[in-house]
Short mmCIF file of C-alpha atoms in Angstrom, two decimals:
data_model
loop_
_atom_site.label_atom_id
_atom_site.label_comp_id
_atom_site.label_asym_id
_atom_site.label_seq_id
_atom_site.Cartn_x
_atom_site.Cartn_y
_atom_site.Cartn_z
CA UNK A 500 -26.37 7.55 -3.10
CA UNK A 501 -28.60 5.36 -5.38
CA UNK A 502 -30.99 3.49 -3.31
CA UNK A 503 -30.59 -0.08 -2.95
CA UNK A 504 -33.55 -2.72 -4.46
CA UNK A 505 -35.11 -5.33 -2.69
CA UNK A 506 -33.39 -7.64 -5.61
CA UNK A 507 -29.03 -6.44 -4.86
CA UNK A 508 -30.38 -6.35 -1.15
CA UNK A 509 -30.90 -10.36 -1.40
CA UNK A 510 -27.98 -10.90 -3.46
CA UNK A 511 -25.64 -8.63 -1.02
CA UNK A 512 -26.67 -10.00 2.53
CA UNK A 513 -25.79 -13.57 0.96
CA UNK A 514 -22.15 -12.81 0.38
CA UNK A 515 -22.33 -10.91 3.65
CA UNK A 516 -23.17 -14.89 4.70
CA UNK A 517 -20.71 -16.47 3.14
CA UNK A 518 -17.82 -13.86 3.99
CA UNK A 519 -18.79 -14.54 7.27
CA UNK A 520 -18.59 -18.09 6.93
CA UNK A 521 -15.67 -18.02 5.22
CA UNK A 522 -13.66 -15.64 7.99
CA UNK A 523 -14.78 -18.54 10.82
CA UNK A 524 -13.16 -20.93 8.46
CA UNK A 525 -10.40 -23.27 9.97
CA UNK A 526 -8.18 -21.92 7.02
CA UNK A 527 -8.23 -18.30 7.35
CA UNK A 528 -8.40 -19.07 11.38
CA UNK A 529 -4.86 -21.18 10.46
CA UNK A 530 -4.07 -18.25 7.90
CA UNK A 531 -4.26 -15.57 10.93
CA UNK A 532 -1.97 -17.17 12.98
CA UNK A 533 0.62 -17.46 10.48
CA UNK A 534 0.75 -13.92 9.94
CA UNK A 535 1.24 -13.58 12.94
CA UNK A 536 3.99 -15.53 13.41
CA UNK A 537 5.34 -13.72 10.52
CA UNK A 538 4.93 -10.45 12.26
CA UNK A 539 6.21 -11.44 15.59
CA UNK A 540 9.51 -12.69 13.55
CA UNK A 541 8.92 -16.28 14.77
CA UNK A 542 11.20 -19.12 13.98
CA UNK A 543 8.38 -20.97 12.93
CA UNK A 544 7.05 -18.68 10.32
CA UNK A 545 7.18 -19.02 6.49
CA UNK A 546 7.30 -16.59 3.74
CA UNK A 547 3.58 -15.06 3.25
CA UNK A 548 2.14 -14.35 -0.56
CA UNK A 549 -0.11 -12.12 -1.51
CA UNK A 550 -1.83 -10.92 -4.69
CA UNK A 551 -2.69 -7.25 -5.37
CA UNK A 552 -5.58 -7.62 -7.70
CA UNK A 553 -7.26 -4.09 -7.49
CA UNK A 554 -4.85 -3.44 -10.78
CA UNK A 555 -6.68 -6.02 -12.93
CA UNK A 556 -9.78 -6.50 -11.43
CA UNK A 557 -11.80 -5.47 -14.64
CA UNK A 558 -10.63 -8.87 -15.98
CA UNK A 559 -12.79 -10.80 -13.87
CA UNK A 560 -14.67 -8.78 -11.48
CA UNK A 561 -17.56 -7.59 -13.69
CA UNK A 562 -18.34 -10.69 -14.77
CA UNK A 563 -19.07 -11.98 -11.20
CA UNK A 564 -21.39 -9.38 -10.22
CA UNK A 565 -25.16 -9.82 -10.25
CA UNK A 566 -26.35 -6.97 -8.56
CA UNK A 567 -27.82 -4.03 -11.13
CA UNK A 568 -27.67 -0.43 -8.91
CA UNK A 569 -24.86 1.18 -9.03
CA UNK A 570 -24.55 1.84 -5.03
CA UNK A 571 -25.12 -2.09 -4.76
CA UNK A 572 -22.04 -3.21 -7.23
CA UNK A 573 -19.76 -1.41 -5.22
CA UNK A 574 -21.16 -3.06 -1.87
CA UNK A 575 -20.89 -6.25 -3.87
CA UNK A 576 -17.60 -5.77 -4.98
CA UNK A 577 -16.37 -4.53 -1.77
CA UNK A 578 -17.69 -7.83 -0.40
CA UNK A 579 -15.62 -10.15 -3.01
CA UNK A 580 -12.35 -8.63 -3.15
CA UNK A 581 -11.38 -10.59 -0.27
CA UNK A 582 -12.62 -13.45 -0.98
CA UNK A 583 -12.01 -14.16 -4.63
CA UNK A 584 -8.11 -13.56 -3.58
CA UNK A 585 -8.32 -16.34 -0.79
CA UNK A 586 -11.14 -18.72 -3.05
CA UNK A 587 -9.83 -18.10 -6.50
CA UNK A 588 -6.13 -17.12 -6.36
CA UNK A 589 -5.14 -19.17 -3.08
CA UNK A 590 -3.02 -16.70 -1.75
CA UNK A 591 -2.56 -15.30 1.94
CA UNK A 592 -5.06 -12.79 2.03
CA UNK A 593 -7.17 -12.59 4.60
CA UNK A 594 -10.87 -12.86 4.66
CA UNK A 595 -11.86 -10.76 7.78
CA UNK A 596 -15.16 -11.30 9.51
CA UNK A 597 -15.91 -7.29 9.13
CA UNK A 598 -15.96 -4.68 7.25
CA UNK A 599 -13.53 -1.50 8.04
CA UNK A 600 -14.52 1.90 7.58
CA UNK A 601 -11.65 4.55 7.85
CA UNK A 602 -12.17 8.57 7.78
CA UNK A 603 -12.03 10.52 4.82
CA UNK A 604 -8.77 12.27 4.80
CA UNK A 605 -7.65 14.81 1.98
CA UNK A 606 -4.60 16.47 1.45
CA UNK A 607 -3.57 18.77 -1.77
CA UNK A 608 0.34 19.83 -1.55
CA UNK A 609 1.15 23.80 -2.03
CA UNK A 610 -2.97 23.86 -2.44
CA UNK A 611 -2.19 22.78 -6.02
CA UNK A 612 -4.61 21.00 -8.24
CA UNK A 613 -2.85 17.77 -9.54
CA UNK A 614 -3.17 17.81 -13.90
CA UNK A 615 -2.65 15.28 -15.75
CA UNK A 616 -2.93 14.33 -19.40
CA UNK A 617 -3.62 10.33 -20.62
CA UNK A 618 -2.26 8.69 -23.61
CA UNK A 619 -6.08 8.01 -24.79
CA UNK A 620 -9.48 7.64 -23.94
CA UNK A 621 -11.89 4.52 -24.14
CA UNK A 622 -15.50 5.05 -23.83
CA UNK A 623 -15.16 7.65 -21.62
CA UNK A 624 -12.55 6.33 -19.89
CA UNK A 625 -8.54 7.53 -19.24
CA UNK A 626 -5.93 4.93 -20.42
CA UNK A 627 -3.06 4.19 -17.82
CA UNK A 628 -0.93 6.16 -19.45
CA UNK A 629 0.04 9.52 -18.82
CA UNK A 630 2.09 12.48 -17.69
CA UNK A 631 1.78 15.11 -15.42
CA UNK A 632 1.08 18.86 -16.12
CA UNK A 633 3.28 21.28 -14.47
CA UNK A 634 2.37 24.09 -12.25
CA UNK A 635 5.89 24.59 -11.53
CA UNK A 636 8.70 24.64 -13.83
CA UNK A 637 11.48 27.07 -12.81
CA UNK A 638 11.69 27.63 -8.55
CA UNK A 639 13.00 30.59 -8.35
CA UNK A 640 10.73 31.93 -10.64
CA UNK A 641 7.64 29.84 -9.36
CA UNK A 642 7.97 29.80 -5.90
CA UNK A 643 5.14 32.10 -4.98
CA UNK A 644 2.85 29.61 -6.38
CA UNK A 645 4.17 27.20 -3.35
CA UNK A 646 0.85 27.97 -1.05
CA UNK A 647 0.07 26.05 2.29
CA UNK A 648 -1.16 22.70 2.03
CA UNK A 649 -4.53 22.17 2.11
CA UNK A 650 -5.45 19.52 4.46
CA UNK A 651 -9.42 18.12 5.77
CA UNK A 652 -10.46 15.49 8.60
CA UNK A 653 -14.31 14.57 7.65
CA UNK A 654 -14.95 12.34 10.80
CA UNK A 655 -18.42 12.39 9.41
CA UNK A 656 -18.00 10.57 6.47
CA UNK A 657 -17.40 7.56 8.79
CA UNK A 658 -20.68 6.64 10.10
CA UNK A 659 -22.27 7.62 7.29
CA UNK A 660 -20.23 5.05 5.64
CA UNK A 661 -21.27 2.56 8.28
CA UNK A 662 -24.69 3.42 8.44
CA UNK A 663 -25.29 2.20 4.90
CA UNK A 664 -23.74 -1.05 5.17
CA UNK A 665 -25.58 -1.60 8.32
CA UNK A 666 -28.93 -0.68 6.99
CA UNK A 667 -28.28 -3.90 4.29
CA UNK A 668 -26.24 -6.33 5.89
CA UNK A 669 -25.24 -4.77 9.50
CA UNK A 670 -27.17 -7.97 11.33
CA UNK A 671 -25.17 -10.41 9.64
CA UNK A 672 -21.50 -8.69 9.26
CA UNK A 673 -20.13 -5.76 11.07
CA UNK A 674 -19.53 -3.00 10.41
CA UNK A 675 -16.56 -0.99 12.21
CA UNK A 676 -14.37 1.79 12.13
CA UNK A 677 -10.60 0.62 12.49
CA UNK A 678 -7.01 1.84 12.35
CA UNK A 679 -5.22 2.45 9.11
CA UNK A 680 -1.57 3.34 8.54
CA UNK A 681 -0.37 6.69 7.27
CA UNK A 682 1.17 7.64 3.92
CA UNK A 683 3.37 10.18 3.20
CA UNK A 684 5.69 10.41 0.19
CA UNK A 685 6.76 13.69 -0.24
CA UNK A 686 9.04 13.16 -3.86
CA UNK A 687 5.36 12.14 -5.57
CA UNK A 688 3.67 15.33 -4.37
CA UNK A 689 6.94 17.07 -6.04
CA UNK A 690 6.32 15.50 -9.33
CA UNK A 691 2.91 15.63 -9.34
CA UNK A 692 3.17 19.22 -9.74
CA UNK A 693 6.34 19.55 -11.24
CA UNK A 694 6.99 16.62 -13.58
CA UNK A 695 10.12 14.16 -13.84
CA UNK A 696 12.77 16.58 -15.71
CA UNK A 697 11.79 19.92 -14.05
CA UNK A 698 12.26 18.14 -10.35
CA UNK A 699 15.58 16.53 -11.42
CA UNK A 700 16.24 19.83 -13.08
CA UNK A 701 15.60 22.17 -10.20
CA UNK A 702 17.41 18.95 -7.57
CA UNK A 703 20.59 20.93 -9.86
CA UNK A 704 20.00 24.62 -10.61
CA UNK A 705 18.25 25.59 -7.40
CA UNK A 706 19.46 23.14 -4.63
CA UNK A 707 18.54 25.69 -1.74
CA UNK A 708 15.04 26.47 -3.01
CA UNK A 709 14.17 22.44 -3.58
CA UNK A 710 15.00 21.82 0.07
CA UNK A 711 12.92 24.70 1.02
CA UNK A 712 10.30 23.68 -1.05
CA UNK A 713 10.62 19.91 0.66
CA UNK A 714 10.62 22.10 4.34
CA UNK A 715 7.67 23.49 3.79
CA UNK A 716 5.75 20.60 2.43
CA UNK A 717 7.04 17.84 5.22
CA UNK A 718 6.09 20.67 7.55
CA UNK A 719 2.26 20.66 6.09
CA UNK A 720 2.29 16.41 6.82
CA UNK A 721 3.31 17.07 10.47
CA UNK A 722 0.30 19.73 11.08
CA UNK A 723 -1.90 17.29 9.43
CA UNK A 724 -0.89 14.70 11.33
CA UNK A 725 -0.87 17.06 14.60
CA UNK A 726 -4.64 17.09 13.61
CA UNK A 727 -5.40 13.64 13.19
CA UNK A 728 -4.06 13.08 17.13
CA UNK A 729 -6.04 15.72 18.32
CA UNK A 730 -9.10 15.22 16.76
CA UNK A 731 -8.43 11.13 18.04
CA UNK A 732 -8.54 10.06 14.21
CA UNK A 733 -5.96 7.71 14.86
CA UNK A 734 -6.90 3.79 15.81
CA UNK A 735 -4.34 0.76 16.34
CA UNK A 736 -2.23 -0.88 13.23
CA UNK A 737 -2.34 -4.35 14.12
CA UNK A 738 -2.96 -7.74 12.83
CA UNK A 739 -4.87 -7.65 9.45
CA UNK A 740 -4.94 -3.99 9.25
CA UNK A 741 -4.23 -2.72 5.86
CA UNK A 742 -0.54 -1.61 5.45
CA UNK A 743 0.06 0.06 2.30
CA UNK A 744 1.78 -1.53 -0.57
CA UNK A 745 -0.56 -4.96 -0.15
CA UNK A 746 0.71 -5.77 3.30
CA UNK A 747 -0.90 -6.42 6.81
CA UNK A 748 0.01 -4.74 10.07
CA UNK A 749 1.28 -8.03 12.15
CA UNK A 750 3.42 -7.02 15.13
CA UNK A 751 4.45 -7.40 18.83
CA UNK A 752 5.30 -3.87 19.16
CA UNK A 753 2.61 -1.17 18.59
CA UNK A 754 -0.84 -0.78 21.04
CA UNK A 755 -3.85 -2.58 19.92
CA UNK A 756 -5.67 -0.87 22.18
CA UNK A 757 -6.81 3.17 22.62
CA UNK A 758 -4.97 4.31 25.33
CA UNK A 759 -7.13 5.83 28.80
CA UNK A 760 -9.69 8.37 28.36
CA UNK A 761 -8.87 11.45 28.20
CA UNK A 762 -5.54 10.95 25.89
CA UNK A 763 -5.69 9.68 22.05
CA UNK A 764 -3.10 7.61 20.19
CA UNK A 765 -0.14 9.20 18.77
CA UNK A 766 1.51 8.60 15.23
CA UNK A 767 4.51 7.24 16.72
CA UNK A 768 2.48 4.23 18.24
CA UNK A 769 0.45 3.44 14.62
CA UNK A 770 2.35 1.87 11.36
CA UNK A 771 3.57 4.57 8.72
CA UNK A 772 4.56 4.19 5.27
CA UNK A 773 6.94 6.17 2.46
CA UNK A 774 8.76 5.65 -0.59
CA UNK A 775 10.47 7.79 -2.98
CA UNK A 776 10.57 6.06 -6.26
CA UNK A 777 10.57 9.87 -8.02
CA UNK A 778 14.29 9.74 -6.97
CA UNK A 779 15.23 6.61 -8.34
CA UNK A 780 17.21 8.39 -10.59
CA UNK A 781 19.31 10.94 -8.62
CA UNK A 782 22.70 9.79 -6.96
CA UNK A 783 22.84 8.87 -3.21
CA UNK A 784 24.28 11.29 -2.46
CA UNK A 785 21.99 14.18 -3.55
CA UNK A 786 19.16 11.40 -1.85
CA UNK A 787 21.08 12.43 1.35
CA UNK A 788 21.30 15.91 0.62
CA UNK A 789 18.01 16.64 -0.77
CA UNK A 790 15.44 13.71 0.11
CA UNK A 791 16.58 12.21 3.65
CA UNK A 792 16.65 15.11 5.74
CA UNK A 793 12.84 15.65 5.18
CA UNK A 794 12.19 12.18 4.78
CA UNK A 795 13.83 11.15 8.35
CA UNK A 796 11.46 14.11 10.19
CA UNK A 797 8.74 12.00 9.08
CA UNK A 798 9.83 8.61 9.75
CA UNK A 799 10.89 9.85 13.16
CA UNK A 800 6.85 10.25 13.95
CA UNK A 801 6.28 6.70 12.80
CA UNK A 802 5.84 3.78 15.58
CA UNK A 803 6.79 1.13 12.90
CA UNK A 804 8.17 1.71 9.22
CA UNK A 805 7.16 0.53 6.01
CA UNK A 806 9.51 1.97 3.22
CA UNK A 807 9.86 1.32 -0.88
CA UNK A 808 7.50 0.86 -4.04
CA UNK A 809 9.17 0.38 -7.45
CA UNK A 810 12.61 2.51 -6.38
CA UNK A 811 16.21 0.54 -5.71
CA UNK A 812 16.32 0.49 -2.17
CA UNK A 813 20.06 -1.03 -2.08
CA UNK A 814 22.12 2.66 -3.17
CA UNK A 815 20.75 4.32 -0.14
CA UNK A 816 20.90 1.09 2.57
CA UNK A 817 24.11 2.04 3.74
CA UNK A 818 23.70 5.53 4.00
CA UNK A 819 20.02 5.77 4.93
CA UNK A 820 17.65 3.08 5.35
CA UNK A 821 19.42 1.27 7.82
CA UNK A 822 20.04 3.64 9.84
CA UNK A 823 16.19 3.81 11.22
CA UNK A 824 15.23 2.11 14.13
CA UNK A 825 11.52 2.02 13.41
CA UNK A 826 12.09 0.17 9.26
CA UNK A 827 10.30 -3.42 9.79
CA UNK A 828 9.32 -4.16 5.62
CA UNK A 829 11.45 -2.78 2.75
CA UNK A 830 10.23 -3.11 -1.08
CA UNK A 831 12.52 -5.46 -2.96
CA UNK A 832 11.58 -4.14 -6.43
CA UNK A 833 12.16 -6.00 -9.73
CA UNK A 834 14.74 -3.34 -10.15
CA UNK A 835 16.43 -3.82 -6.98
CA UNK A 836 19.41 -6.20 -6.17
CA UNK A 837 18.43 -8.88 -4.91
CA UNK A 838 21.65 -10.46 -3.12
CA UNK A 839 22.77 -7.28 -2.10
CA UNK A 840 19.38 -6.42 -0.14
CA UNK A 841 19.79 -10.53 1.39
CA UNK A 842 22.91 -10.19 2.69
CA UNK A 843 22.02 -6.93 4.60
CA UNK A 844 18.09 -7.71 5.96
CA UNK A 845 19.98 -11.62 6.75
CA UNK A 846 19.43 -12.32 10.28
CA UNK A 847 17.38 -8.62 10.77
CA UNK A 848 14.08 -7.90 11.88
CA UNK A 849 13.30 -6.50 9.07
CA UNK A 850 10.65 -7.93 6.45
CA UNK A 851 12.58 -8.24 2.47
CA UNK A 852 9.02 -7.50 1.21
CA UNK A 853 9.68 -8.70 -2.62
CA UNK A 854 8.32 -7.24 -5.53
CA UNK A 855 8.43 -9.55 -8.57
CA UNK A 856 8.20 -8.81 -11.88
CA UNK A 857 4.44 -7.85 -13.17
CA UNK A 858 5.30 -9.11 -16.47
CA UNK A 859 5.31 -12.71 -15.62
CA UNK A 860 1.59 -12.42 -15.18
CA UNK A 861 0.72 -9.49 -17.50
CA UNK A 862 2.58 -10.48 -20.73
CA UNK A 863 0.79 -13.01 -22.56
CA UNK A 864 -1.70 -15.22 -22.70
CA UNK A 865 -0.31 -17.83 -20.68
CA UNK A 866 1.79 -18.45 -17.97
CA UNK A 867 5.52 -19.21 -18.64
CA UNK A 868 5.91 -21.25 -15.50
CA UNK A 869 9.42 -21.94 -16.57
CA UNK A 870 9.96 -18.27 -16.47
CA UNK A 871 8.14 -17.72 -13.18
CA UNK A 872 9.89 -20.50 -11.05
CA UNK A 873 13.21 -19.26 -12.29
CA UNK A 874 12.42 -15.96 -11.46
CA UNK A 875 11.18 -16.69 -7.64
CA UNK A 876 13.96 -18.99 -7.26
CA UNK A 877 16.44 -16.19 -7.71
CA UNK A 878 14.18 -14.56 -4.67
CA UNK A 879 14.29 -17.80 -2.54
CA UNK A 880 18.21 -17.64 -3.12
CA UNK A 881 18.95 -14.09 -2.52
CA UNK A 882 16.55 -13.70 0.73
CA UNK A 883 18.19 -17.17 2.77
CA UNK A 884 17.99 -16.00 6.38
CA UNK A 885 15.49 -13.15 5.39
CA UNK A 886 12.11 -12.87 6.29
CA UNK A 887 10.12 -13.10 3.52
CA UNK A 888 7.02 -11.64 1.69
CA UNK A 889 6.45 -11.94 -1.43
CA UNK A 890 3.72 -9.28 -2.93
CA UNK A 891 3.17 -9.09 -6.47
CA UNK A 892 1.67 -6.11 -7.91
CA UNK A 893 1.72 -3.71 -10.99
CA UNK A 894 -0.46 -6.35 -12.88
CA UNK A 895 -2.89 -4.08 -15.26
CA UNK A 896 -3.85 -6.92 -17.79
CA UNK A 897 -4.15 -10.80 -16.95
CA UNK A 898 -5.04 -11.84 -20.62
CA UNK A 899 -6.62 -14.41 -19.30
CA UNK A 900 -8.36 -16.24 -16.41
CA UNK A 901 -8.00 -16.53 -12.77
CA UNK A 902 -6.52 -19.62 -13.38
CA UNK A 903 -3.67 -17.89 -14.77
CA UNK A 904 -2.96 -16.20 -11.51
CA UNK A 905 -3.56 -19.31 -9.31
CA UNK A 906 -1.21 -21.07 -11.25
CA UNK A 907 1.21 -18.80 -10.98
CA UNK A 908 0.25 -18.37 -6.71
CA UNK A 909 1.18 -22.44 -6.38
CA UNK A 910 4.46 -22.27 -8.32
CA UNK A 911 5.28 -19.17 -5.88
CA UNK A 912 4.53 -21.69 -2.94
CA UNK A 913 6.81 -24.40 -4.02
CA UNK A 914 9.74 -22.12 -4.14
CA UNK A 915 8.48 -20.85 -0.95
CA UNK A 916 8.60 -24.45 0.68
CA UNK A 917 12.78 -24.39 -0.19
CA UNK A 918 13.32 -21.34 1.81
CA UNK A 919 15.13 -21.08 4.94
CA UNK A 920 14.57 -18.28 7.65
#
């Protein structure tokens, strides 16, 4: 860790200030309990936006950073993220008045290093895109290279983490270890190591040795996650907790408290998440034959359920997703159908988490608001009687401003204001 100047010091402990400020705010105090109507399914609710911006941050962030040491930019940007999104973009994000440190958890699936090759490289760095390398081609051939899953809990990392945030800002913001909800797609470990056409390949030829490999690899995230309880790693989802895919962790249902001493939380009382995307392009039924079974010994471990990225949720509804009792958001992905996904989720508490388009924002220079309206509109129509959030993402390239994007955030909001719960 490069030490931090007198100079970034200065410059960090007065964003610390205004974060701060900002979190005691009236609007983000206003902001908080709207999520959480929204997460105790309340009548009185409406639909919550929010903009990923981690995917195009190099359009703007660099230019708003003043501090020169490289441990200090990424205090500094750790400190804006939240509040550019609620200052600049005027969406629902939530400034919080603290800063969350979670333990550094790794896993590596079969103990396989992850390859990859990138279209190009600019000044030393790797362009988006890319494909994967594989380790395995041909199961039957390949198998013995399926090891155990390596798996680590570094419980240290965590006040280590703390500890240098306090020593710079710790009197004015805290600093604090908090829950954070577990991931776990299996399909994305497959092709990680396999690649697109030797998975759908081997889904075909070797049926039997795919769901073994699937056993063995779902069996891995359950001793992992056997660990976590044990070693008390786990820590209440609730409220503005981060849930993966740019959601929060707003609920009536799970503890937000540990439980006695002497006993430690368990997965089934924390927020989980999954998706299988990698199997977008397999029928449902080898989904059911081949995905769900391992993917339902998972979910089962879950307290609450987030499900979906960029996959078509609707051809496995019926036959899969509605069938779990724990499922409270479900992606809605550009690719998805829209009605079909309203008229199920209608009158269920479950959230239609909606996924628009990333090229309204990342095509272009400007903003085709024409474009954009019609586009949510078709959202607002489909998800009547739906509880919405809308969560757009997959934005690499603005092409312009922040302007752009808070633009596009108020013509989101007027649809919004035409929806009906």
């Amino acid at each position: 860790m490069q030490e931090i100047s007198t100079k970034d010091k200065n410059i960090l402990r007065e964003l610390a200030k205004k974060k701060k400020e900002l979190a005691a705010s009236p609007a983000i105090s206003k902001l908080r309990s709207e999520w959480k109507l929204h997460g105790d399914f309340n009548k009185a609710s409406r639909p919550m936006v929010l903009i990923e911006a981690g995917t195009f941050e190099n359009d703007y962030l660099p230019q708003m950073l003043e501090c020169e040491g490289e441990t200090a930019r990424s205090l500094e940007k750790e400190l804006l993220r939240e509040t550019v999104n609620h200052t600049h973009f005027g969406d629902d994000t939530i400034v919080k008045d603290y800063i969350p440190v979670t333990p550094n958890i790794s896993f590596v699936p079969f103990n396989i290093e992850v390859k990859k090759e990138h279209a190009s490289y600019e000044n030393g760095t790797a362009s988006l895109g890319h494909h994967f390398v594989p380790a395995i081609s041909d199961l039957e051939k390949d198998f013995y290279k399926l090891g155990k899953s390596k798996f680590t809990l570094d419980k240290n990392s965590i006040q280590k983490d703390i500890n240098i945030r306090n020593d710079v800002y710790g009197d004015i913001l805290t600093v604090k270890q908090t829950g954070f909800s577990l991931y776990c797609c299996l399909t994305q470990d497959i092709v990680h190591i396999m690649d697109m056409e030797n998975m759908y390949s081997e889904m075909c030829i070797n049926p039997e040795l795919f769901n073994m490999m699937m056993t063995n690899l779902t069996d891995d995230y359950l001793e992992l996650y056997r660990l976590l309880e044990t070693e008390g790693a786990l820590l209440p989802t609730y409220d503005e907790c981060h849930l993966s895919q740019g959601s929060y962790c707003f609920n009536n249902e799970l503890p937000r408290e540990l439980p006695k001493t002497g006993t430690t939380l368990k997965t089934n009382e924390i927020w989980g998440y999954m998706d299988s995307q990698e199997a977008a392009g397999i029928s449902p039924e080898m989904f059911m034959e081949l995905v769900a079974p391992h993917y339902k010994r998972i979910i089962e471990k879950f307290g609450l359920l987030s499900y979906g990225c960029c996959e078509k949720v609707d051809p496995v509804w019926d036959s899969f997703l509605s069938k779990l009792g724990n499922l409270r958001k479900v992606s809605i992905s550009p690719w998805a159908d829209e009605s079909f996904m309203g008229e199920r989720l209608r009158n269920k508490n479950i959230v239609y988490m909606r996924k628009p388009t990333p090229n309204l924002l990342g095509v272009g220079a400007n903003l085709d608001e024409q474009a954009a309206e019609k586009h949510i509109m078709k959202t607002i129509d489909a998800a009547k009687g739906c509880w919405l959030e809308i969560i757009q993402r997959d934005v690499y390239k603005l092409n312009n401003t922040t302007d752009k994007v808070k633009k596009y955030v108020d013509i989101v909001r007027r649809c919004c204001d035409k929806h009906i719960n």
